[in-house]
XYZ file of N, CA and C in Angstrom:
678
model
N -2.001 -115.970 58.525
C -0.942 -115.468 57.647
C -1.219 -113.997 57.321
N -0.217 -113.117 57.483
C -0.470 -111.689 57.232
C -0.651 -111.401 55.750
N -1.317 -110.283 55.480
C -1.422 -109.762 54.121
C -0.101 -109.098 53.749
N 0.193 -109.059 52.468
C 1.459 -108.460 52.030
C 1.207 -107.576 50.814
N 1.948 -106.490 50.758
C 1.899 -105.602 49.602
C 3.299 -105.058 49.371
N 3.662 -104.907 48.126
C 4.979 -104.365 47.773
C 4.833 -102.875 47.454
N 5.730 -102.086 48.012
C 5.660 -100.629 47.882
C 7.022 -100.129 47.413
N 7.026 -99.210 46.465
C 8.303 -98.683 45.990
C 8.142 -97.245 45.511
N 9.267 -96.584 45.310
C 9.220 -95.219 44.815
C 10.619 -94.684 44.598
N 10.732 -93.559 43.869
C 12.053 -92.980 43.586
C 12.688 -92.309 44.795
N 11.903 -91.998 45.821
C 12.457 -91.333 46.998
C 11.538 -91.474 48.185
N 12.071 -91.159 49.378
C 11.279 -91.264 50.608
C 11.902 -90.370 51.668
N 11.069 -89.964 52.628
C 11.553 -89.166 53.755
C 10.733 -89.531 54.985
N 11.270 -90.440 55.797
C 10.630 -90.872 57.032
C 11.328 -90.135 58.178
N 10.835 -88.965 58.517
C 11.555 -88.014 59.369
C 11.797 -88.545 60.776
N 13.047 -88.406 61.233
C 13.382 -88.722 62.629
C 12.979 -87.519 63.479
N 12.104 -87.668 64.473
C 11.621 -86.511 65.239
C 12.685 -85.872 66.110
N 13.723 -86.625 66.505
C 14.747 -86.037 67.384
C 15.666 -85.077 66.625
N 15.651 -85.127 65.274
C 16.450 -84.212 64.457
C 15.483 -83.269 63.757
N 15.001 -82.277 64.508
C 13.880 -81.503 64.017
C 14.283 -80.185 63.347
N 15.555 -79.771 63.457
C 15.971 -78.540 62.787
C 16.098 -78.797 61.287
N 16.873 -79.812 60.938
C 16.950 -80.259 59.550
C 16.386 -81.664 59.488
N 15.591 -81.954 58.506
C 14.939 -83.264 58.430
C 15.937 -84.339 57.992
N 15.967 -85.418 58.734
C 16.802 -86.573 58.403
C 15.919 -87.812 58.439
N 15.963 -88.574 57.367
C 15.097 -89.742 57.274
C 15.663 -90.911 58.070
N 14.771 -91.707 58.660
C 15.181 -93.037 59.102
C 15.733 -93.783 57.882
N 16.605 -94.748 58.091
C 17.156 -95.471 56.933
C 16.136 -96.348 56.217
N 15.036 -96.650 56.904
C 14.029 -97.538 56.311
C 12.634 -97.002 56.624
N 11.650 -97.609 56.024
C 10.253 -97.228 56.269
C 9.867 -97.530 57.708
N 9.104 -96.617 58.320
C 8.618 -96.854 59.672
C 7.262 -97.571 59.615
N 6.887 -98.266 60.707
C 5.564 -98.925 60.717
C 4.417 -97.940 60.541
N 4.537 -96.750 61.141
C 3.446 -95.784 61.004
C 3.316 -95.312 59.552
N 4.428 -95.183 58.850
C 4.372 -94.840 57.428
C 3.745 -95.978 56.621
N 4.064 -97.214 57.011
C 3.466 -98.363 56.325
C 1.955 -98.389 56.523
N 1.494 -98.050 57.744
C 0.055 -97.987 58.002
C -0.587 -96.921 57.113
N 0.097 -95.779 56.949
C -0.428 -94.738 56.084
C -0.626 -95.220 54.654
N 0.332 -95.998 54.142
C 0.202 -96.544 52.784
C -0.960 -97.535 52.715
N -1.045 -98.422 53.718
C -2.120 -99.421 53.720
C -3.498 -98.759 53.776
N -3.621 -97.726 54.626
C -4.916 -97.046 54.744
C -5.269 -96.286 53.464
N -4.272 -95.837 52.720
C -4.557 -95.199 51.435
C -5.147 -96.194 50.444
N -4.737 -97.446 50.570
C -5.242 -98.480 49.662
C -6.607 -98.982 50.112
N -6.731 -99.277 51.416
C -7.990 -99.843 51.922
C -8.126 -99.562 53.401
N -9.294 -99.050 53.790
C -9.564 -98.778 55.205
C -11.061 -98.705 55.422
N -11.492 -99.184 56.589
C -12.883 -99.078 57.021
C -12.883 -98.641 58.482
N -13.948 -97.958 58.931
C -13.979 -97.516 60.337
C -13.915 -98.660 61.333
N -14.345 -99.840 60.933
C -14.393 -100.957 61.877
C -13.115 -101.795 61.897
N -12.041 -101.318 61.307
C -10.792 -102.093 61.259
C -9.593 -101.184 61.496
N -8.474 -101.786 61.853
C -7.214 -101.050 61.910
C -6.101 -101.974 61.446
N -5.075 -101.389 60.884
C -3.927 -102.141 60.378
C -2.881 -102.314 61.477
N -2.302 -103.497 61.540
C -1.206 -103.778 62.482
C -0.041 -104.363 61.684
N 1.009 -103.579 61.501
C 2.174 -104.018 60.710
C 2.999 -105.019 61.513
N 3.341 -106.120 60.896
C 4.131 -107.165 61.564
C 5.586 -107.196 61.090
N 5.796 -106.930 59.824
C 7.152 -107.089 59.284
C 7.320 -106.162 58.082
N 8.524 -105.605 57.957
C 8.870 -104.794 56.786
C 10.149 -105.359 56.196
N 10.087 -105.754 54.933
C 11.271 -106.267 54.245
C 11.855 -105.158 53.370
N 13.138 -104.951 53.493
C 13.833 -103.928 52.706
C 14.399 -104.614 51.458
N 13.956 -104.182 50.284
C 14.265 -104.911 49.048
C 15.370 -104.268 48.219
N 15.706 -103.019 48.519
C 16.769 -102.351 47.749
C 17.773 -101.737 48.712
N 19.026 -101.623 48.301
C 20.059 -101.046 49.178
C 19.677 -99.651 49.652
N 20.085 -99.324 50.881
C 19.756 -98.027 51.470
C 20.719 -96.980 50.913
N 20.157 -96.011 50.199
C 20.958 -94.924 49.631
C 20.319 -93.592 49.992
N 21.136 -92.597 50.232
C 20.637 -91.296 50.665
C 21.004 -90.201 49.676
N 20.233 -89.120 49.736
C 20.582 -87.901 49.011
C 20.013 -86.728 49.793
N 20.507 -85.540 49.502
C 20.032 -84.355 50.208
C 19.295 -83.435 49.237
N 18.363 -82.680 49.774
C 17.667 -81.677 48.976
C 17.170 -80.579 49.906
N 16.963 -79.391 49.336
C 16.439 -78.262 50.093
C 14.937 -78.147 49.811
N 14.151 -78.057 50.906
C 12.691 -78.052 50.771
C 12.117 -76.792 51.394
N 11.029 -76.287 50.808
C 10.281 -75.196 51.407
C 9.230 -75.773 52.356
N 9.194 -75.260 53.588
C 8.192 -75.684 54.552
C 7.589 -74.448 55.193
N 6.523 -74.652 55.948
C 5.893 -73.550 56.659
C 5.856 -73.853 58.152
N 6.013 -72.800 58.953
C 5.897 -72.958 60.400
C 4.487 -72.637 60.876
N 3.622 -72.224 59.953
C 2.246 -71.876 60.305
C 1.385 -73.128 60.151
N 1.203 -73.847 61.244
C 0.465 -75.106 61.213
C -0.885 -74.936 61.884
N -1.908 -75.481 61.272
C -3.251 -75.422 61.854
C -3.453 -76.603 62.790
N -4.184 -76.358 63.871
C -4.539 -77.467 64.747
C -5.576 -78.325 64.044
N -5.777 -79.527 64.569
C -6.772 -80.419 63.969
C -8.160 -79.786 64.032
N -8.470 -79.099 65.148
C -9.787 -78.459 65.282
C -9.962 -77.359 64.242
N -8.904 -76.568 64.008
C -8.992 -75.515 63.002
C -9.159 -76.105 61.605
N -8.447 -77.195 61.358
C -8.544 -77.822 60.039
C -9.949 -78.352 59.785
N -10.563 -78.945 60.825
C -11.915 -79.491 60.664
C -12.920 -78.367 60.455
N -12.788 -77.281 61.221
C -13.760 -76.194 61.133
C -13.572 -75.343 59.880
N -12.331 -75.294 59.366
C -12.062 -74.481 58.193
C -12.094 -72.999 58.469
N -12.001 -72.586 59.739
C -12.124 -71.163 60.079
C -10.815 -70.408 59.927
N -9.688 -71.128 60.029
C -8.396 -70.441 60.028
C -7.731 -70.568 58.665
N -7.192 -69.448 58.181
C -6.511 -69.439 56.888
C -5.005 -69.410 57.132
N -4.288 -70.312 56.511
C -2.842 -70.386 56.701
C -2.146 -69.420 55.757
N -1.144 -68.745 56.287
C -0.337 -67.835 55.472
C 1.035 -68.477 55.270
N 1.131 -69.331 54.289
C 2.372 -70.070 54.075
C 3.486 -69.179 53.545
N 3.129 -68.150 52.775
C 4.158 -67.266 52.205
C 4.885 -66.504 53.306
N 4.136 -66.075 54.326
C 4.745 -65.290 55.407
C 5.531 -66.149 56.378
N 5.266 -67.436 56.405
C 5.916 -68.308 57.377
C 6.766 -69.385 56.688
N 7.212 -69.092 55.481
C 7.988 -70.083 54.742
C 9.422 -70.146 55.269
N 9.921 -71.361 55.410
C 11.322 -71.568 55.794
C 11.910 -72.622 54.866
N 13.216 -72.536 54.667
C 13.901 -73.533 53.852
C 14.710 -74.450 54.747
N 14.593 -75.728 54.511
C 15.321 -76.704 55.311
C 16.013 -77.707 54.402
N 17.188 -78.129 54.822
C 17.835 -79.242 54.150
C 17.202 -80.543 54.644
N 17.110 -81.505 53.778
C 16.545 -82.794 54.153
C 17.438 -83.908 53.627
N 17.685 -84.894 54.465
C 18.400 -86.099 54.050
C 17.348 -87.161 53.762
N 17.228 -87.523 52.496
C 16.146 -88.411 52.046
C 16.722 -89.744 51.575
N 15.840 -90.651 51.237
C 16.228 -91.963 50.714
C 15.945 -92.023 49.216
N 16.846 -92.671 48.484
C 16.700 -92.770 47.032
C 16.364 -94.203 46.619
N 15.404 -94.316 45.686
C 15.079 -95.592 45.040
C 14.814 -96.684 46.091
N 13.677 -96.579 46.732
C 13.349 -97.501 47.822
C 12.311 -98.523 47.367
N 12.306 -99.663 48.023
C 11.289 -100.696 47.791
C 11.164 -101.524 49.062
N 9.931 -101.783 49.446
C 9.666 -102.541 50.669
C 8.528 -103.531 50.411
N 8.529 -104.586 51.200
C 7.385 -105.500 51.236
C 6.830 -105.438 52.656
N 5.593 -105.013 52.758
C 4.963 -104.799 54.067
C 4.017 -105.961 54.359
N 4.175 -106.548 55.539
C 3.287 -107.622 55.994
C 2.462 -107.083 57.158
N 1.159 -107.250 57.088
C 0.309 -106.657 58.123
C -0.942 -107.502 58.331
N -1.526 -107.330 59.510
C -2.789 -107.982 59.853
C -3.887 -106.940 59.990
N -5.126 -107.390 59.826
C -6.289 -106.539 60.063
C -6.897 -106.915 61.416
N -6.999 -105.947 62.320
C -7.682 -106.150 63.599
C -9.043 -105.477 63.507
N -10.101 -106.223 63.855
C -11.454 -105.705 63.753
C -11.930 -105.118 65.072
N -12.727 -104.065 64.987
C -13.356 -103.488 66.171
C -14.590 -104.325 66.537
N -15.122 -104.059 67.714
C -16.268 -104.846 68.194
C -17.500 -104.660 67.312
N -17.622 -103.494 66.670
C -18.822 -103.245 65.875
C -18.690 -103.719 64.422
N -17.617 -104.424 64.090
C -17.467 -104.957 62.727
C -18.585 -105.964 62.449
N -19.197 -105.864 61.275
C -20.326 -106.731 60.941
C -19.984 -107.780 59.882
N -18.693 -107.903 59.563
C -18.265 -108.914 58.587
C -17.079 -109.676 59.155
N -16.863 -110.886 58.711
C -15.655 -111.618 59.144
C -14.406 -110.985 58.554
N -13.275 -111.197 59.202
C -12.034 -110.569 58.765
C -11.661 -111.007 57.351
N -12.076 -112.215 56.965
C -11.752 -112.707 55.615
C -12.341 -111.800 54.539
N -13.498 -111.188 54.822
C -14.121 -110.304 53.827
C -13.264 -109.057 53.595
N -12.703 -108.523 54.666
C -11.852 -107.339 54.534
C -10.523 -107.695 53.846
N -10.004 -108.854 54.174
C -8.744 -109.290 53.546
C -8.942 -109.449 52.029
N -10.091 -110.025 51.647
C -10.356 -110.215 50.211
C -10.481 -108.869 49.496
N -11.163 -107.920 50.163
C -11.309 -106.594 49.546
C -9.937 -105.946 49.344
N -9.066 -106.081 50.334
C -7.727 -105.492 50.208
C -6.962 -106.139 49.053
N -7.011 -107.458 48.961
C -6.287 -108.149 47.884
C -6.784 -107.694 46.510
N -8.096 -107.560 46.389
C -8.643 -107.142 45.083
C -8.181 -105.725 44.731
N -8.153 -104.854 45.704
C -7.733 -103.477 45.435
C -6.261 -103.427 45.034
N -5.435 -104.235 45.692
C -4.017 -104.264 45.329
C -3.843 -104.802 43.908
N -4.555 -105.858 43.593
C -4.443 -106.462 42.260
C -4.824 -105.467 41.163
N -5.883 -104.679 41.442
C -6.370 -103.732 40.434
C -5.700 -102.360 40.535
N -4.816 -102.181 41.526
C -4.120 -100.901 41.666
C -5.001 -99.775 42.162
N -6.054 -100.104 42.903
C -6.980 -99.086 43.387
C -6.546 -98.564 44.753
N -6.817 -97.289 44.980
C -6.519 -96.688 46.281
C -7.479 -95.526 46.502
N -7.734 -95.206 47.779
C -8.599 -94.074 48.104
C -7.866 -92.754 47.831
N -6.635 -92.678 48.231
C -5.767 -91.528 47.959
C -4.410 -92.063 47.524
N -3.646 -91.265 46.793
C -2.343 -91.725 46.327
C -1.409 -91.945 47.527
N -0.905 -93.148 47.749
C 0.020 -93.374 48.869
C 1.319 -92.597 48.669
N 1.979 -92.312 49.780
C 3.262 -91.621 49.698
C 4.208 -92.183 50.749
N 5.481 -91.879 50.552
C 6.540 -92.458 51.392
C 7.081 -91.395 52.341
N 6.353 -91.156 53.414
C 6.786 -90.220 54.447
C 6.257 -88.826 54.253
N 6.516 -88.226 53.110
C 5.984 -86.906 52.781
C 5.363 -86.976 51.384
N 4.431 -86.052 51.142
C 3.582 -86.194 49.964
C 4.321 -86.023 48.639
N 5.487 -85.375 48.643
C 6.175 -85.241 47.357
C 6.823 -86.545 46.903
N 6.865 -87.547 47.784
C 7.446 -88.836 47.414
C 6.320 -89.848 47.219
N 5.829 -89.923 46.003
C 4.725 -90.827 45.678
C 5.140 -92.281 45.851
N 4.219 -93.068 46.399
C 4.456 -94.510 46.552
C 3.640 -95.268 45.509
N 4.264 -96.242 44.882
C 3.591 -97.153 43.969
C 3.461 -98.502 44.683
N 2.448 -99.256 44.347
C 2.240 -100.506 45.075
C 1.740 -101.591 44.135
N 1.905 -102.832 44.559
C 1.455 -103.959 43.767
C 1.544 -105.233 44.577
N 1.190 -106.326 43.935
C 1.255 -107.626 44.621
C 2.716 -107.986 44.908
N 2.959 -108.692 45.981
C 4.348 -109.079 46.303
C 4.885 -110.065 45.275
N 6.170 -109.900 44.938
C 6.812 -110.829 44.016
C 7.858 -111.637 44.795
N 8.771 -112.294 44.066
C 9.744 -113.166 44.725
C 11.069 -112.460 45.001
N 11.105 -111.151 44.886
C 12.345 -110.414 45.176
C 12.746 -110.620 46.630
N 14.004 -110.925 46.856
C 14.481 -111.231 48.198
C 14.928 -109.963 48.922
N 14.732 -109.902 50.253
C 15.223 -108.747 51.006
C 16.747 -108.734 51.049
N 17.303 -107.610 51.511
C 18.747 -107.501 51.645
C 19.278 -108.633 52.514
N 20.449 -109.090 52.232
C 21.008 -110.246 52.936
C 21.590 -109.904 54.296
N 22.264 -110.883 54.928
C 22.817 -110.688 56.275
C 23.924 -109.639 56.336
N 24.507 -109.276 55.193
C 25.532 -108.223 55.196
C 24.955 -106.860 55.530
N 23.642 -106.758 55.566
C 22.993 -105.472 55.819
C 22.309 -105.421 57.184
N 22.712 -106.279 58.117
C 22.166 -106.194 59.469
C 22.511 -104.842 60.074
N 21.540 -104.263 60.788
C 21.792 -102.943 61.368
C 20.815 -102.694 62.508
N 21.228 -101.855 63.466
C 20.366 -101.387 64.549
C 20.087 -99.907 64.329
N 18.816 -99.545 64.266
C 18.429 -98.169 63.962
C 18.051 -97.370 65.201
N 18.047 -97.989 66.370
C 17.644 -97.289 67.584
C 16.134 -97.165 67.683
N 15.687 -96.216 68.511
C 14.242 -96.037 68.688
C 13.603 -95.501 67.417
N 12.522 -96.117 67.017
C 11.800 -95.713 65.812
C 10.329 -95.532 66.162
N 9.680 -94.599 65.471
C 8.252 -94.380 65.677
C 7.477 -95.653 65.329
N 6.672 -96.126 66.276
C 5.894 -97.359 66.081
C 4.478 -97.055 65.627
N 3.784 -96.165 66.361
C 2.385 -95.899 66.020
C 1.972 -94.534 66.537
N 0.907 -94.009 65.957
C 0.324 -92.728 66.344
C -1.117 -92.977 66.754
N -1.475 -92.556 67.953
C -2.837 -92.755 68.448
C -3.589 -91.426 68.392
N -4.509 -91.312 67.439
C -5.289 -90.079 67.295
C -6.468 -90.035 68.255
N -6.676 -91.111 69.019
C -7.828 -91.165 69.910
C -7.584 -90.533 71.263
N -6.383 -90.017 71.519
C -6.075 -89.379 72.793
C -5.905 -87.876 72.590
N -6.017 -87.131 73.670
C -5.795 -85.680 73.634
C -4.719 -85.314 74.646
N -3.536 -84.824 74.214
C -3.141 -84.687 72.801
C -2.817 -86.034 72.163
N -2.549 -86.013 70.872
C -2.171 -87.233 70.170
C -0.965 -87.866 70.856
N -0.982 -89.192 71.000
C 0.120 -89.880 71.668
C 0.868 -90.767 70.677
N 2.105 -91.120 71.056
C 2.992 -91.861 70.158
C 3.644 -93.015 70.919
N 3.971 -94.076 70.210
C 4.743 -95.168 70.790
C 5.942 -95.449 69.904
N 6.948 -96.121 70.498
C 8.228 -96.334 69.837
C 8.657 -97.770 69.994
N 9.657 -98.202 69.242
C 10.214 -99.539 69.434
C 11.677 -99.538 69.009
N 12.402 -100.541 69.477
C 13.822 -100.680 69.171
C 13.952 -101.374 67.819
N 14.241 -100.619 66.770
C 14.220 -101.140 65.400
C 15.549 -101.805 65.052
N 15.459 -103.054 64.658
C 16.648 -103.801 64.239
C 16.354 -104.500 62.922
N 17.303 -104.423 62.000
C 17.158 -105.100 60.718
C 18.094 -106.296 60.687
N 17.534 -107.445 60.435
C 18.310 -108.673 60.335
C 18.016 -109.327 58.995
N 19.053 -109.432 58.176
C 18.864 -110.002 56.843
C 17.921 -109.186 55.976
N 17.850 -107.895 56.236
C 16.954 -107.034 55.459
C 15.513 -107.066 55.920
N 15.262 -107.653 57.104
C 13.893 -107.781 57.621
C 13.799 -107.102 58.978
N 12.760 -106.300 59.160
C 12.495 -105.634 60.436
C 11.209 -106.226 61.004
N 11.324 -106.853 62.166
C 10.144 -107.396 62.843
C 9.565 -106.297 63.743
N 8.272 -106.089 63.631
C 7.614 -105.013 64.379
C 6.812 -105.618 65.524
N 7.079 -105.212 66.777
C 6.310 -105.763 67.899
C 4.856 -105.314 67.847
N 4.006 -106.058 68.546
C 2.573 -105.728 68.540
C 2.347 -104.371 69.187
N 3.032 -104.112 70.301
C 2.854 -102.859 71.018
C 4.182 -102.099 71.065
N 4.100 -100.767 70.967
C 5.279 -99.941 71.099
C 5.442 -99.446 72.527
N 6.525 -98.723 72.750
C 6.812 -98.144 74.064
C 6.154 -96.774 74.125
N 5.286 -96.515 75.117
C 4.623 -95.195 75.181
C 5.639 -94.078 75.379
N 5.338 -92.931 74.789
C 6.196 -91.753 74.926
C 5.464 -90.697 75.706
N 6.211 -89.675 76.144
C 5.572 -88.550 76.805
C 4.685 -87.818 75.818
N 3.682 -87.072 76.306
C 2.777 -86.358 75.401
C 3.526 -85.463 74.442
N 2.962 -85.313 73.241
C 3.558 -84.434 72.233
C 3.757 -83.045 72.797
N 4.896 -82.428 72.513
C 5.168 -81.087 72.991
C 6.174 -81.084 74.121
N 6.335 -82.226 74.829
C 7.278 -82.269 75.929
C 8.660 -82.693 75.487
N 8.746 -83.378 74.362
C 10.043 -83.920 73.992
C 10.435 -83.502 72.589
N 9.853 -84.115 71.599
C 10.306 -83.890 70.222
C 9.692 -82.658 69.583
N 8.746 -82.024 70.253
C 8.158 -80.827 69.657
C 6.800 -81.137 69.081
N 5.780 -80.449 69.599
C 4.427 -80.767 69.180
C 4.225 -80.552 67.698
N 4.717 -79.436 67.206
C 4.497 -79.148 65.791
C 5.121 -80.218 64.916
N 6.330 -80.669 65.272
C 7.003 -81.670 64.454
C 6.216 -82.975 64.470
N 5.789 -83.408 65.653
C 5.113 -84.687 65.732
C 3.730 -84.627 65.086
N 3.029 -83.518 65.282
C 1.729 -83.400 64.642
C 1.879 -83.395 63.134
N 2.908 -82.715 62.645
C 3.150 -82.695 61.210
C 3.437 -84.095 60.695
N 4.244 -84.855 61.475
C 4.551 -86.223 61.072
C 3.293 -87.077 61.078
N 2.442 -86.890 62.126
C 1.228 -87.693 62.205
C 0.325 -87.433 61.018
N 0.206 -86.166 60.642
C -0.641 -85.833 59.507
C -0.040 -86.345 58.218
N 1.301 -86.464 58.177
C 1.947 -86.934 56.958
C 2.126 -88.432 56.899
N 1.688 -89.157 57.972
C 1.814 -90.605 57.938
C 3.218 -91.096 58.041
N 4.067 -90.332 58.701
C 5.463 -90.745 58.797
C 5.586 -91.943 59.711
């Protein structure tokens, strides 16, 4: 049985990479964003999160806002070394963003252990449950971008949206693999039925970052847990 956690917030922005001039959110939380929230709550080097299902608990509503962003992005190597200084003032741009208002989701996920794990999976599951119960997290979770704080708690009996909200969202970001050079991405055909999105175990591989959706956009999304 998968672990479950309820996540909510006043706003969210799960950026669609194909609309990279102005940011437009997917209508619902992406699996990669859900992994980002889970890892903020609990993570160990010997485990990884695998999202199985996302339940949408509140009606999908949108709003627009203008955001300041920078085009001066550091590579992962520069960020680790700390040698490069970013000049955000000189590279600031303003973009319109289509965001989500008043969101709530119930995320169901499994823990997959690496070969070097020295504890049974039940030990990690118990640690996660305790952290959720006590509201503990390593870093404050967020919903797509850091200005949209995510709150979390134990799942309650709130029901997902009903069958009147069935929808097909097209290709959605499934996962980000930081273990390849360059970072690689997978996708899946996202469909909501009765307010529930079933996430396949494996996504569809995409071409390397930079060939399609734009390296800077995808790297920014990966760093933001979109």
